mmCIF file of C-alpha atoms in Angstrom:
data_model
loop_
_atom_site.group_PDB
_atom_site.id
_atom_site.type_symbol
_atom_site.label_atom_id
_atom_site.label_comp_id
_atom_site.label_asym_id
_atom_site.label_seq_id
_atom_site.Cartn_x
_atom_site.Cartn_y
_atom_site.Cartn_z
ATOM 1 C CA MET N 287 29.519 -12.004 -10.026
ATOM 2 C CA THR N 288 26.354 -12.191 -7.564
ATOM 3 C CA ASN N 289 23.359 -14.540 -9.277
ATOM 4 C CA PRO N 290 20.377 -12.471 -9.505
ATOM 5 C CA SER N 291 17.806 -15.369 -8.298
ATOM 6 C CA THR N 292 20.119 -15.573 -4.917
ATOM 7 C CA LEU N 293 19.659 -11.945 -4.337
ATOM 8 C CA GLY N 294 15.855 -12.203 -4.728
ATOM 9 C CA SER N 295 15.882 -15.204 -2.278
ATOM 10 C CA GLN N 296 18.167 -13.287 0.110
ATOM 11 C CA TYR N 297 15.898 -10.322 0.235
ATOM 12 C CA SER N 298 12.920 -12.512 0.659
ATOM 13 C CA GLU N 299 14.520 -14.124 3.480
ATOM 14 C CA TYR N 300 15.309 -10.663 5.078
ATOM 15 C CA LEU N 301 11.903 -9.664 4.585
ATOM 16 C CA ALA N 302 10.514 -12.617 6.289
ATOM 17 C CA SER N 303 12.857 -12.397 9.299
ATOM 18 C CA ASN N 304 13.148 -10.697 12.495
ATOM 19 C CA VAL N 305 9.585 -9.306 12.324
ATOM 20 C CA ASP N 306 7.832 -9.055 15.853
ATOM 21 C CA ILE N 307 4.020 -9.863 14.751
ATOM 22 C CA PRO N 308 1.999 -11.775 17.918
ATOM 23 C CA GLU N 309 0.744 -14.908 17.463
ATOM 24 C CA ILE N 310 -2.939 -14.837 16.856
ATOM 25 C CA ASP N 311 -4.959 -15.728 20.118
ATOM 26 C CA SER N 312 -8.098 -17.655 19.224
ATOM 27 C CA SER N 313 -9.859 -15.269 22.363
ATOM 28 C CA LYS N 314 -8.636 -12.012 20.493
ATOM 29 C CA LEU N 315 -10.200 -13.242 17.020
ATOM 30 C CA ALA N 316 -13.298 -12.447 18.323
ATOM 31 C CA ILE N 317 -12.628 -8.741 17.506
ATOM 32 C CA GLY N 318 -12.020 -9.833 14.007
ATOM 33 C CA LEU N 319 -9.234 -10.743 11.635
ATOM 34 C CA THR N 320 -9.513 -7.367 9.655
ATOM 35 C CA TRP N 321 -9.262 -5.257 12.991
ATOM 36 C CA ARG N 322 -6.484 -7.659 14.073
ATOM 37 C CA VAL N 323 -4.480 -7.220 10.595
ATOM 38 C CA MET N 324 -4.699 -3.780 10.632
ATOM 39 C CA SER N 325 -3.886 -2.984 13.790
ATOM 40 C CA THR N 326 -0.977 -4.767 14.149
ATOM 41 C CA ARG N 327 2.219 -2.731 13.681
ATOM 42 C CA PRO N 328 0.510 0.370 13.595
ATOM 43 C CA ALA N 329 3.509 2.684 12.537
ATOM 44 C CA VAL N 330 3.641 0.867 9.212
ATOM 45 C CA ARG N 331 -0.213 1.248 8.378
ATOM 46 C CA PHE N 332 0.479 4.965 9.078
ATOM 47 C CA SER N 333 3.425 4.806 6.364
ATOM 48 C CA ILE N 334 1.185 3.027 4.229
ATOM 49 C CA VAL N 335 -1.607 5.658 4.356
ATOM 50 C CA ALA N 336 0.877 8.560 4.292
ATOM 51 C CA LEU N 337 2.740 7.649 1.662
ATOM 52 C CA ALA N 338 -0.647 6.708 -0.522
ATOM 53 C CA CYS N 339 -1.764 10.144 0.439
ATOM 54 C CA LEU N 340 1.564 11.990 -0.792
ATOM 55 C CA SER N 341 1.282 9.912 -3.800
ATOM 56 C CA ALA N 342 -2.295 11.223 -4.511
ATOM 57 C CA LEU N 343 -1.369 14.958 -3.566
ATOM 58 C CA CYS N 344 1.405 14.895 -5.827
ATOM 59 C CA GLY N 345 -0.854 13.733 -8.624
ATOM 60 C CA LEU N 346 -2.965 16.271 -8.404
ATOM 61 C CA LEU N 347 -0.284 18.831 -8.185
ATOM 62 C CA GLY N 348 0.643 17.807 -11.593
ATOM 63 C CA PRO N 349 -2.369 19.252 -13.444
ATOM 64 C CA TYR N 350 -2.645 22.215 -11.550
ATOM 65 C CA PHE N 351 0.777 23.051 -12.758
ATOM 66 C CA GLN N 352 0.046 22.365 -16.274
ATOM 67 C CA LYS N 353 -2.866 24.539 -16.014
ATOM 68 C CA LEU N 354 -0.758 27.665 -14.671
ATOM 69 C CA PHE N 355 1.383 26.841 -17.735
ATOM 70 C CA VAL N 356 -1.283 26.924 -20.056
ATOM 71 C CA ASP N 357 -2.943 30.079 -18.594
ATOM 72 C CA ALA N 358 0.633 31.713 -18.746
ATOM 73 C CA ILE N 359 0.879 30.846 -22.675
ATOM 74 C CA LEU N 360 -2.795 32.603 -23.500
ATOM 75 C CA LYS N 361 -2.006 35.625 -21.366
ATOM 76 C CA GLY N 362 0.999 36.193 -23.090
ATOM 77 C CA SER N 363 0.999 36.792 -26.808
ATOM 78 C CA GLY N 364 4.190 36.652 -29.575
ATOM 79 C CA SER N 365 7.523 37.839 -27.950
ATOM 80 C CA ASN N 366 5.991 38.946 -24.771
ATOM 81 C CA LEU N 367 5.810 35.293 -23.588
ATOM 82 C CA PRO N 368 6.560 34.812 -19.627
ATOM 83 C CA MET N 369 9.196 32.553 -20.372
ATOM 84 C CA ARG N 370 10.750 31.584 -16.604
ATOM 85 C CA ASN N 371 6.833 31.388 -15.390
ATOM 86 C CA LEU N 372 6.701 28.992 -18.198
ATOM 87 C CA ILE N 373 9.897 26.943 -17.413
ATOM 88 C CA LEU N 374 8.842 27.284 -13.424
ATOM 89 C CA PHE N 375 5.242 25.845 -14.395
ATOM 90 C CA ILE N 376 6.261 22.951 -16.591
ATOM 91 C CA SER N 377 9.264 22.121 -14.206
ATOM 92 C CA LEU N 378 6.796 21.946 -11.003
ATOM 93 C CA ALA N 379 4.299 19.888 -13.304
ATOM 94 C CA PHE N 380 7.108 17.505 -13.946
ATOM 95 C CA VAL N 381 8.608 17.144 -10.670
ATOM 96 C CA ALA N 382 4.918 16.844 -8.945
ATOM 97 C CA LEU N 383 4.288 13.791 -11.353
ATOM 98 C CA LEU N 384 7.740 12.371 -10.779
ATOM 99 C CA LEU N 385 7.296 12.667 -6.914
ATOM 100 C CA SER N 386 3.687 10.896 -7.333
ATOM 101 C CA GLN N 387 5.285 8.048 -8.964
ATOM 102 C CA CYS N 388 8.179 8.024 -6.470
ATOM 103 C CA PHE N 389 5.830 7.577 -3.537
ATOM 104 C CA ALA N 390 3.478 5.196 -5.156
ATOM 105 C CA VAL N 391 6.461 2.879 -5.656
ATOM 106 C CA LEU N 392 7.694 3.140 -2.234
ATOM 107 C CA CYS N 393 4.284 2.789 -0.611
ATOM 108 C CA LYS N 394 4.166 -0.417 -3.072
ATOM 109 C CA LEU N 395 7.458 -1.567 -1.622
ATOM 110 C CA VAL N 396 6.338 -1.263 1.941
ATOM 111 C CA CYS N 397 2.689 -2.781 1.086
ATOM 112 C CA SER N 398 4.480 -5.760 -0.658
ATOM 113 C CA ARG N 399 6.722 -6.261 2.479
ATOM 114 C CA GLU N 400 3.652 -6.196 4.617
ATOM 115 C CA GLY N 401 1.501 -8.469 2.332
ATOM 116 C CA VAL N 402 4.532 -11.572 2.973
ATOM 117 C CA LEU N 403 4.662 -10.564 6.738
ATOM 118 C CA ILE N 404 1.115 -10.958 7.017
ATOM 119 C CA ASN N 405 1.047 -14.135 4.331
ATOM 120 C CA ARG N 406 3.593 -15.721 6.800
ATOM 121 C CA TRP N 407 2.314 -14.829 9.911
ATOM 122 C CA LEU N 408 -1.473 -16.101 9.465
ATOM 123 C CA SER N 409 0.111 -19.119 7.746
ATOM 124 C CA ARG N 410 2.279 -20.196 10.597
ATOM 125 C CA SER N 411 -0.763 -19.118 13.141
ATOM 126 C CA LEU N 412 -3.197 -21.717 11.022
ATOM 127 C CA TYR N 413 -0.302 -24.164 10.954
ATOM 128 C CA LYS N 414 0.007 -24.090 14.862
ATOM 129 C CA HIS N 415 -3.502 -24.133 15.242
ATOM 130 C CA GLY N 416 -4.168 -27.034 12.762
ATOM 131 C CA LEU N 417 -1.969 -29.240 14.536
ATOM 132 C CA LYS N 418 -3.744 -28.422 18.000
ATOM 133 C CA LEU N 419 -7.097 -29.535 16.393
ATOM 134 C CA SER N 420 -8.917 -32.824 17.818
ATOM 135 C CA GLN N 421 -9.134 -36.018 15.349
ATOM 136 C CA ALA N 422 -13.199 -35.064 15.329
ATOM 137 C CA SER N 423 -12.554 -31.654 14.240
ATOM 138 C CA ARG N 424 -10.098 -32.681 11.369
ATOM 139 C CA ARG N 425 -12.816 -35.112 9.950
ATOM 140 C CA SER N 426 -15.627 -33.073 10.124
ATOM 141 C CA ARG N 427 -14.246 -30.947 7.341
ATOM 142 C CA PRO N 428 -12.846 -32.355 4.356
ATOM 143 C CA THR N 429 -8.972 -31.587 3.337
ATOM 144 C CA GLY N 430 -9.810 -29.432 0.502
ATOM 145 C CA GLU N 431 -11.305 -26.824 3.005
ATOM 146 C CA PHE N 432 -7.905 -26.731 4.939
ATOM 147 C CA VAL N 433 -5.581 -26.511 1.754
ATOM 148 C CA ASN N 434 -8.214 -23.561 0.393
ATOM 149 C CA ILE N 435 -7.771 -21.747 3.539
ATOM 150 C CA PHE N 436 -3.928 -21.928 3.423
ATOM 151 C CA SER N 437 -3.916 -21.222 -0.386
ATOM 152 C CA GLN N 438 -6.623 -18.592 -1.058
ATOM 153 C CA ASP N 439 -8.105 -17.066 1.868
ATOM 154 C CA VAL N 440 -4.650 -16.478 3.898
ATOM 155 C CA SER N 441 -3.535 -14.602 0.548
ATOM 156 C CA ALA N 442 -6.660 -12.875 0.204
ATOM 157 C CA VAL N 443 -6.323 -11.365 3.722
ATOM 158 C CA ALA N 444 -2.697 -10.305 2.830
ATOM 159 C CA MET N 445 -4.179 -8.634 -0.311
ATOM 160 C CA MET N 446 -6.091 -6.426 1.900
ATOM 161 C CA VAL N 447 -3.033 -4.596 2.880
ATOM 162 C CA ASP N 448 -0.798 -5.274 0.028
ATOM 163 C CA GLU N 449 -3.279 -3.898 -2.615
ATOM 164 C CA LEU N 450 -6.382 -2.503 -1.045
ATOM 165 C CA LEU N 451 -5.320 -0.708 1.628
ATOM 166 C CA PRO N 452 -3.164 1.557 -0.763
ATOM 167 C CA ILE N 453 -5.453 1.840 -3.585
ATOM 168 C CA ALA N 454 -8.455 2.846 -1.146
ATOM 169 C CA VAL N 455 -6.626 6.038 0.210
ATOM 170 C CA MET N 456 -4.909 6.940 -3.358
ATOM 171 C CA SER N 457 -8.829 6.621 -4.463
ATOM 172 C CA PHE N 458 -10.248 8.378 -1.850
ATOM 173 C CA ILE N 459 -7.973 11.835 -1.896
ATOM 174 C CA PRO N 460 -9.234 12.982 -5.196
ATOM 175 C CA PHE N 461 -13.056 12.619 -4.136
ATOM 176 C CA VAL N 462 -11.983 14.824 -1.178
ATOM 177 C CA ALA N 463 -9.725 17.160 -3.164
ATOM 178 C CA ALA N 464 -12.058 17.707 -6.354
ATOM 179 C CA PRO N 465 -14.631 19.997 -4.564
ATOM 180 C CA ILE N 466 -12.068 21.737 -3.083
ATOM 181 C CA ALA N 467 -10.455 22.395 -6.463
ATOM 182 C CA VAL N 468 -13.850 23.033 -8.002
ATOM 183 C CA GLY N 469 -14.461 25.611 -5.327
ATOM 184 C CA TYR N 470 -10.841 27.403 -6.041
ATOM 185 C CA TYR N 471 -11.134 27.386 -9.429
ATOM 186 C CA PHE N 472 -14.586 28.892 -10.001
#
């Protein structure tokens, strides 16, 4: 029987290996670290945005089908209820909300992997850069500042892809879709 912690460590090793992320060149840092992080591996960033959009859109379809379900109940009366339509609408609402959650979980998995990779990439690059610093440069800053960069700042940049990107996309879609939905209803 395989130990669950062994499976987790094997999966972590798999996530953090064999990924082609180029080293940070000091001359290219002038374009900004945010742009560098977001433009590296554009296919993965696009898949994160696409999964977040699909999750948000499916999340918006669930209440729409619920509204159709309620409208069908209000139209019918007594034994004249359209059972096929009722079952169809409530099933579609369930499937839409289920798909929304599936896309959200899949997006979170991809984002978590990217967060680990970015954390590894930045830590490795900062470590290599730190080894190249002169003795005078090292003395000009306290050791705590270097430790803070590794422990806090690298994690904050990785969190930008891990948390902020999908939440921003999932929050923006309802703001775009709400006026369309209001216009459609009225």
